[in-house]
Amino acid sequence: DTGVSQDPRHKITKRGQNVTFRCDPISEHNRLYWYRQTLGQGPEFLTYFQNEAQLEKSRLLSDRFSAERPKGSFSTLEIQRTEQGDSAMYLCASSLALRGSDNEQFFGPGTRLTVL
Amino acid sequence: QKEVEQDPGPLSVPEGAIVSLNCTYSNSAFQYFMWYRQYSRKGPELLMYTYSSGNKEDGRFTAQVDKSSKYISLFIRDSQPSDSATYLCAMKDRNTGGFKTIFGAGTRLFVKA
């Protein structure tokens, strides 16, 4: 399968715990995005990477959230001291951007986080 | 007011019907317009990608963009039960380098056999 993959698919944790999610983009894609989607809403942009550089972060991304893409390939999203309001689907997407313009984003299946 | 407004539905139609899904937006800088389909517990899948105003057709799907009215539509002809999903409109502002996509809340569609 050459699509975007995410791990784990589901995560249940207790409030206050730290969690980390992984995203593996399509191999030749240079841009990687993280979104959050809550029930009945569309995905909300969190952050994106151009290769290994994190170029933009939404104000939705509080200090408890951190994302990395250390070698410009896979990415991790960590949430520290989780809160019940963090319960959501976390979606990763990747795209191939050439000369500043962006092509379509391909989404992974998401990681569903439940904070008890 | 949200940048992108989309009626959440649900919308229920009989098999074979023509479905019309719509979004309005407020940011006149949006230039790229997309429609995604999302099945339950899956990530969004791109259906249509259009630039600026006009129509684009792909099989049973037609996307329309009216920038003067800040209004976009997706039409599905000969709807099938397999079309039952949530349809998300999405838009991008070229001035941001095309990276930031704003989504509507999604319309849930049910096609009854």
CSV table of C-alpha atoms in Angstrom, one decimal, chain A residues 9 31 33 35 37 40-43 48 56 100 102 104-105 107-108, chain B residues 2 36 38 41 43-44 46 49 88 92 97-99 101 103-105:
chain,number,residue,atom,x,y,z
A,9,ARG,CA,-5.6,3.9,14.5
A,31,ARG,CA,4.7,18.4,2.4
A,33,TYR,CA,0.1,18.2,7.3
A,35,TYR,CA,-5.4,18.2,11.0
A,37,GLN,CA,-11.4,16.6,13.3
A,40,GLY,CA,-19.7,16.7,13.0
A,41,GLN,CA,-17.0,19.1,11.9
A,42,GLY,CA,-14.6,19.3,9.0
A,43,PRO,CA,-10.8,18.9,9.6
A,48,TYR,CA,2.5,21.6,8.2
A,56,GLU,CA,3.2,27.0,10.0
A,100,GLY,CA,5.6,27.0,-4.4
A,102,ASP,CA,0.6,22.9,-3.9
A,104,GLU,CA,-3.8,17.8,-3.8
A,105,GLN,CA,-3.5,16.5,-0.3
A,107,PHE,CA,-5.2,11.9,3.7
A,108,GLY,CA,-4.4,9.0,6.0
B,2,LYS,CA,-17.1,30.7,9.8
B,36,TYR,CA,-13.8,15.5,-0.5
B,38,GLN,CA,-15.4,10.8,3.8
B,41,ARG,CA,-14.0,6.2,10.3
B,43,GLY,CA,-9.8,9.9,6.1
B,44,PRO,CA,-11.2,12.3,3.5
B,46,LEU,CA,-10.4,14.0,-2.9
B,49,TYR,CA,-10.3,20.0,-7.5
B,88,LEU,CA,-16.7,18.1,2.7
B,92,LYS,CA,-7.4,27.3,-0.3
B,97,GLY,CA,1.3,29.3,-0.7
B,98,GLY,CA,-1.5,26.9,-1.0
B,99,PHE,CA,-0.8,25.0,2.2
B,101,THR,CA,-7.0,24.3,3.5
B,103,PHE,CA,-12.9,22.8,5.3
B,104,GLY,CA,-16.7,23.1,5.7
B,105,ALA,CA,-18.4,21.0,8.4
